[in-house]
Coordinates of C-alpha atoms in Angstrom, one line a residue:
G26 CA -74.5 -17.5 -22.4
I27 CA -73.2 -14.1 -23.4
A28 CA -71.8 -13.7 -19.8
S29 CA -69.8 -17.0 -20.2
V30 CA -68.3 -15.9 -23.6
V31 CA -67.1 -12.6 -22.3
A32 CA -65.6 -14.2 -19.2
G33 CA -63.9 -17.1 -20.9
H34 CA -63.0 -16.2 -24.5
P35 CA -59.4 -14.9 -24.0
L36 CA -58.4 -18.2 -22.4
D37 CA -60.4 -20.1 -25.0
T38 CA -58.2 -18.6 -27.7
V39 CA -55.1 -19.7 -25.7
K40 CA -56.6 -23.2 -25.4
T41 CA -57.3 -23.5 -29.1
R42 CA -53.8 -22.3 -30.1
L43 CA -52.2 -24.8 -27.7
Q44 CA -54.3 -27.7 -29.0
A45 CA -54.3 -27.0 -32.8
G46 CA -51.4 -24.7 -33.3
Q47 CA -47.7 -25.3 -33.5
G48 CA -44.7 -23.8 -31.6
Y49 CA -46.6 -22.3 -28.6
G50 CA -45.1 -24.6 -26.0
N51 CA -46.7 -24.1 -22.6
T52 CA -49.6 -21.9 -21.5
L53 CA -47.5 -18.9 -20.5
K54 CA -45.4 -19.0 -23.7
C55 CA -48.6 -19.1 -25.7
V56 CA -50.1 -16.1 -23.8
L57 CA -46.9 -14.1 -24.3
T58 CA -46.7 -15.0 -28.0
V59 CA -50.2 -14.0 -28.8
Y60 CA -49.8 -10.7 -26.9
R61 CA -46.5 -9.9 -28.5
N62 CA -47.6 -10.7 -32.1
E63 CA -51.3 -9.7 -32.0
S64 CA -51.7 -7.5 -28.9
V65 CA -54.8 -7.8 -26.6
A66 CA -57.1 -8.0 -29.7
G67 CA -55.6 -11.4 -30.5
F68 CA -57.2 -12.9 -27.4
F69 CA -60.7 -11.9 -28.6
K70 CA -60.4 -13.3 -32.2
G71 CA -63.5 -15.2 -33.3
M72 CA -65.6 -13.8 -30.3
S73 CA -68.3 -12.0 -32.2
F74 CA -69.9 -15.1 -33.8
P75 CA -70.2 -17.0 -30.4
L76 CA -71.4 -13.8 -28.8
A77 CA -74.2 -13.4 -31.3
S78 CA -75.2 -17.1 -31.3
I79 CA -74.3 -18.4 -27.8
G80 CA -77.6 -17.1 -26.4
I81 CA -79.5 -19.5 -28.7
Y82 CA -77.0 -22.3 -28.1
S83 CA -77.2 -21.9 -24.3
S84 CA -81.0 -21.6 -24.3
V85 CA -81.2 -24.9 -26.1
V86 CA -78.8 -26.6 -23.7
F87 CA -80.4 -25.3 -20.5
G88 CA -83.9 -25.5 -21.9
V89 CA -83.6 -29.1 -23.1
Y90 CA -82.0 -30.1 -19.7
S91 CA -84.7 -28.3 -17.6
N92 CA -87.6 -29.5 -19.7
T93 CA -86.3 -33.1 -19.8
L94 CA -86.1 -33.0 -16.0
R95 CA -89.7 -31.8 -15.8
F96 CA -90.8 -34.5 -18.3
L97 CA -89.0 -37.2 -16.3
G98 CA -90.4 -35.8 -13.0
Q99 CA -94.0 -36.0 -14.4
L100 CA -93.4 -39.5 -15.9
R101 CA -91.6 -41.2 -13.0
H102 CA -92.8 -39.3 -10.0
G103 CA -96.2 -37.8 -11.1
D104 CA -95.0 -34.3 -10.4
A105 CA -93.0 -32.1 -12.9
A106 CA -91.6 -30.1 -10.0
A107 CA -90.4 -33.1 -8.1
V108 CA -86.8 -33.1 -6.9
P109 CA -84.8 -34.9 -9.7
S110 CA -83.0 -38.1 -8.9
L111 CA -79.4 -38.8 -10.1
T112 CA -80.9 -41.0 -12.9
D113 CA -83.1 -38.1 -14.0
M114 CA -80.2 -35.7 -14.1
T115 CA -78.0 -38.2 -16.0
V116 CA -80.7 -38.7 -18.7
A117 CA -81.3 -35.0 -19.0
S118 CA -77.6 -34.2 -19.3
L119 CA -77.1 -36.8 -22.1
V120 CA -80.1 -35.5 -24.0
A121 CA -78.8 -31.9 -23.7
G122 CA -75.4 -33.0 -24.9
V123 CA -76.7 -34.8 -28.0
L124 CA -79.0 -32.0 -29.1
S125 CA -76.5 -29.2 -28.5
V126 CA -74.2 -30.5 -31.2
G127 CA -76.6 -29.5 -33.9
I128 CA -76.2 -25.8 -33.1
G129 CA -72.8 -25.9 -31.4
T130 CA -70.7 -27.4 -34.2
P131 CA -71.0 -24.5 -36.7
V132 CA -70.4 -22.0 -34.0
E133 CA -67.3 -23.8 -32.7
L134 CA -66.0 -24.2 -36.3
V135 CA -66.2 -20.5 -37.1
K136 CA -64.7 -19.5 -33.8
I137 CA -61.7 -21.9 -34.1
R138 CA -61.0 -21.0 -37.8
L139 CA -60.8 -17.3 -36.8
Q140 CA -58.8 -18.0 -33.7
M141 CA -56.2 -19.9 -35.8
Q142 CA -55.9 -17.0 -38.2
T143 CA -53.0 -15.3 -36.5
Q144 CA -52.3 -12.6 -39.2
P145 CA -54.7 -9.8 -40.1
Y146 CA -56.8 -10.0 -43.3
T147 CA -55.7 -7.4 -45.9
K148 CA -56.1 -7.2 -49.7
E149 CA -52.3 -7.4 -50.1
S150 CA -51.9 -10.5 -48.0
I151 CA -54.9 -12.3 -49.5
K152 CA -53.5 -11.8 -53.0
L153 CA -50.5 -14.0 -52.0
K154 CA -52.8 -17.0 -51.5
S155 CA -50.4 -18.3 -48.8
T156 CA -50.8 -21.8 -47.5
V157 CA -48.7 -21.0 -44.4
P158 CA -50.8 -21.8 -41.3
G159 CA -51.9 -18.5 -39.7
S160 CA -52.0 -16.5 -43.0
P161 CA -55.3 -14.7 -43.5
V162 CA -58.2 -16.4 -45.2
Y163 CA -61.4 -14.9 -43.6
R164 CA -62.5 -11.3 -43.2
G165 CA -64.8 -12.1 -40.3
P166 CA -67.4 -14.6 -39.0
I167 CA -70.0 -14.2 -41.8
H168 CA -67.3 -14.4 -44.5
C169 CA -65.8 -17.4 -42.7
F170 CA -69.2 -19.3 -42.5
R171 CA -70.0 -18.4 -46.2
T172 CA -66.6 -19.5 -47.4
I173 CA -66.8 -22.9 -45.6
L174 CA -70.3 -23.5 -46.9
Q175 CA -69.2 -22.7 -50.5
K176 CA -66.0 -24.7 -50.4
E177 CA -66.8 -27.6 -48.1
G178 CA -70.6 -27.8 -48.2
I179 CA -72.9 -28.8 -45.2
A180 CA -70.4 -31.5 -44.3
G181 CA -67.7 -28.8 -43.9
V182 CA -70.0 -26.7 -41.7
Y183 CA -70.4 -29.8 -39.4
R184 CA -66.8 -30.8 -39.5
G185 CA -65.8 -32.3 -36.1
N186 CA -69.4 -33.1 -35.1
V187 CA -68.6 -36.7 -34.0
A188 CA -65.7 -35.4 -31.8
M189 CA -68.0 -32.8 -30.4
L190 CA -70.6 -35.4 -29.6
L191 CA -68.0 -37.5 -27.8
R192 CA -66.9 -34.4 -26.0
D193 CA -70.3 -32.9 -25.0
V194 CA -72.3 -36.0 -23.9
P195 CA -69.9 -36.9 -21.1
G196 CA -69.0 -33.2 -20.7
Y197 CA -72.6 -32.1 -19.9
Y198 CA -72.9 -35.1 -17.5
A199 CA -69.9 -33.8 -15.7
Y200 CA -71.4 -30.3 -15.9
F201 CA -74.9 -30.4 -14.6
I202 CA -74.6 -33.1 -12.0
P203 CA -71.6 -31.6 -10.0
Y204 CA -73.4 -28.3 -10.2
A205 CA -76.6 -29.7 -8.7
M206 CA -74.8 -31.7 -6.0
F207 CA -72.3 -28.9 -5.1
C208 CA -75.1 -26.3 -5.0
D209 CA -77.2 -28.5 -2.7
W210 CA -74.2 -29.1 -0.5
I211 CA -73.2 -25.4 0.1
T212 CA -76.8 -24.1 0.3
P213 CA -77.7 -23.6 4.0
D214 CA -80.5 -25.8 5.4
G215 CA -83.9 -24.1 5.3
S216 CA -83.1 -22.0 2.2
I217 CA -85.6 -22.3 -0.7
S218 CA -82.9 -21.6 -3.3
P219 CA -79.2 -21.1 -3.4
N220 CA -77.8 -17.5 -3.0
P221 CA -75.7 -15.9 -5.8
S222 CA -72.4 -16.7 -4.2
S223 CA -73.4 -20.4 -3.9
I224 CA -74.4 -20.4 -7.5
W225 CA -71.2 -18.8 -8.6
V226 CA -69.0 -21.3 -6.7
A227 CA -71.0 -24.3 -7.7
G228 CA -71.1 -23.2 -11.3
G229 CA -67.3 -22.6 -11.4
V230 CA -66.5 -26.0 -9.8
A231 CA -68.9 -27.7 -12.3
G232 CA -67.2 -26.0 -15.2
A233 CA -63.7 -26.9 -14.0
V234 CA -64.7 -30.6 -13.5
S235 CA -66.5 -30.7 -16.9
W236 CA -63.6 -29.3 -18.9
A237 CA -61.1 -31.6 -17.2
V238 CA -63.2 -34.6 -18.2
C239 CA -63.7 -33.6 -21.9
T240 CA -60.3 -32.1 -22.7
P241 CA -59.0 -35.2 -24.6
M242 CA -62.0 -35.0 -27.1
D243 CA -61.8 -31.2 -27.1
V244 CA -58.2 -31.6 -28.5
V245 CA -59.5 -33.8 -31.3
K246 CA -62.4 -31.5 -32.1
S247 CA -60.1 -28.4 -32.2
R248 CA -57.7 -30.2 -34.5
L249 CA -60.4 -31.4 -36.9
Q250 CA -62.1 -28.0 -37.1
A251 CA -58.8 -26.1 -37.5
D252 CA -57.9 -28.6 -40.3
G253 CA -58.9 -27.8 -43.9
V254 CA -58.1 -24.1 -44.0
Y255 CA -54.7 -24.5 -45.7
F256 CA -54.5 -28.3 -46.3
N257 CA -56.4 -31.4 -45.2
Q258 CA -54.4 -33.6 -42.7
Y259 CA -57.1 -35.7 -41.1
K260 CA -59.7 -38.0 -42.7
G261 CA -62.0 -38.1 -39.6
T262 CA -62.2 -38.4 -35.9
L263 CA -60.4 -41.7 -35.5
D264 CA -57.7 -40.7 -38.0
C265 CA -57.1 -37.5 -36.1
M266 CA -56.8 -39.5 -32.8
L267 CA -54.4 -42.0 -34.3
Q268 CA -52.2 -39.4 -36.1
S269 CA -52.0 -37.2 -33.0
Y270 CA -51.1 -40.2 -30.8
Q271 CA -48.5 -41.5 -33.2
N272 CA -46.8 -38.1 -33.7
E273 CA -47.0 -36.7 -30.2
G274 CA -47.9 -39.5 -27.8
I275 CA -50.6 -39.8 -25.2
K276 CA -49.8 -36.4 -23.7
V277 CA -51.2 -34.6 -26.7
F278 CA -54.8 -35.4 -25.6
F279 CA -54.1 -33.4 -22.4
R280 CA -52.9 -30.2 -24.2
G281 CA -54.7 -27.2 -22.8
L282 CA -55.9 -29.1 -19.7
M283 CA -54.7 -26.5 -17.2
V284 CA -56.1 -23.5 -19.2
N285 CA -59.3 -25.4 -19.9
T286 CA -59.8 -26.0 -16.2
V287 CA -58.9 -22.5 -15.2
R288 CA -61.1 -21.0 -18.0
G289 CA -63.9 -23.3 -17.0
F290 CA -64.4 -21.8 -13.6
P291 CA -65.2 -18.1 -14.4
S292 CA -66.9 -19.0 -17.7
S293 CA -69.3 -21.5 -16.1
A294 CA -69.8 -19.5 -13.0
A295 CA -70.9 -16.6 -15.1
M296 CA -73.1 -19.0 -17.2
F297 CA -75.0 -20.5 -14.2
L298 CA -75.2 -17.2 -12.3
G299 CA -76.6 -15.4 -15.4
Y300 CA -79.1 -18.3 -16.0
E301 CA -80.4 -18.5 -12.4
L302 CA -80.7 -14.7 -11.9
S303 CA -82.4 -14.2 -15.2
L304 CA -84.8 -17.0 -14.4
K305 CA -85.6 -15.5 -11.0
A306 CA -86.0 -12.0 -12.5
M307 CA -88.5 -13.3 -15.2
K308 CA -90.5 -15.3 -12.6
R309 CA -90.7 -12.2 -10.4
C310 CA -91.9 -10.1 -13.4
Q311 CA -94.6 -12.7 -14.2
T312 CA -95.7 -12.7 -10.6
E313 CA -96.0 -9.0 -10.5
T314 CA -97.8 -8.9 -13.9
N315 CA -100.2 -11.8 -13.0
P316 CA -100.6 -11.7 -9.2

């Protein structure tokens, strides 16, 4: 999880600004604007909170997926280690997508609020109490989370959870299944498990496919979670979708598609490679400890 954050956060910041910000135009213009106004540090805004929490989040997603597969293998085939069918992988992906929202929504909310804060937080600037988008509101991730909890309550912490559910359920379906299929396809016959390069490529392809599928709902989620800092524009998921469509047309739901897809490759490749290699290392340690 940590590997995926480090690999993908700079482009994630660009994606969030394109989807929820104003005046950035295309991807290249957005990158240049962020760099010119905020230097390299601007691309890493909001990274510390996901970095600290993504390990838990990823362990839940991968743990739920793997254990659901084992449960279904035992239930349907009488062997927890049985090769999962497409139906098994579909069910496990959907379960992982639903349960991930509980942990993922607050993490995404804090990350997006900090990414949309384009100006530095100082005592002088905060005294102005500006309502101009981008003006400083939060000192950091902890202050951001505490402020949201105090001002908006638990409902505020889980703002955008419906949109995230609609994003992650099909998103994880298009994440785990292409990974398993592509990994199986490029692994040489006779190999017990895929090699690191196969894992890297399969994970990257899965990430690119998954983000391409869930970009429309990712736009809605980003807008809902960025909303509420300076003023409230949207009443809920459906209202956000309708307003976005009425004001900007159908193309608005594909904002950040290219950067999402490009970011999805290294981020997911790092995620799957880190997961598989960590698992192999832990199994090897267990074997050596308990021969």
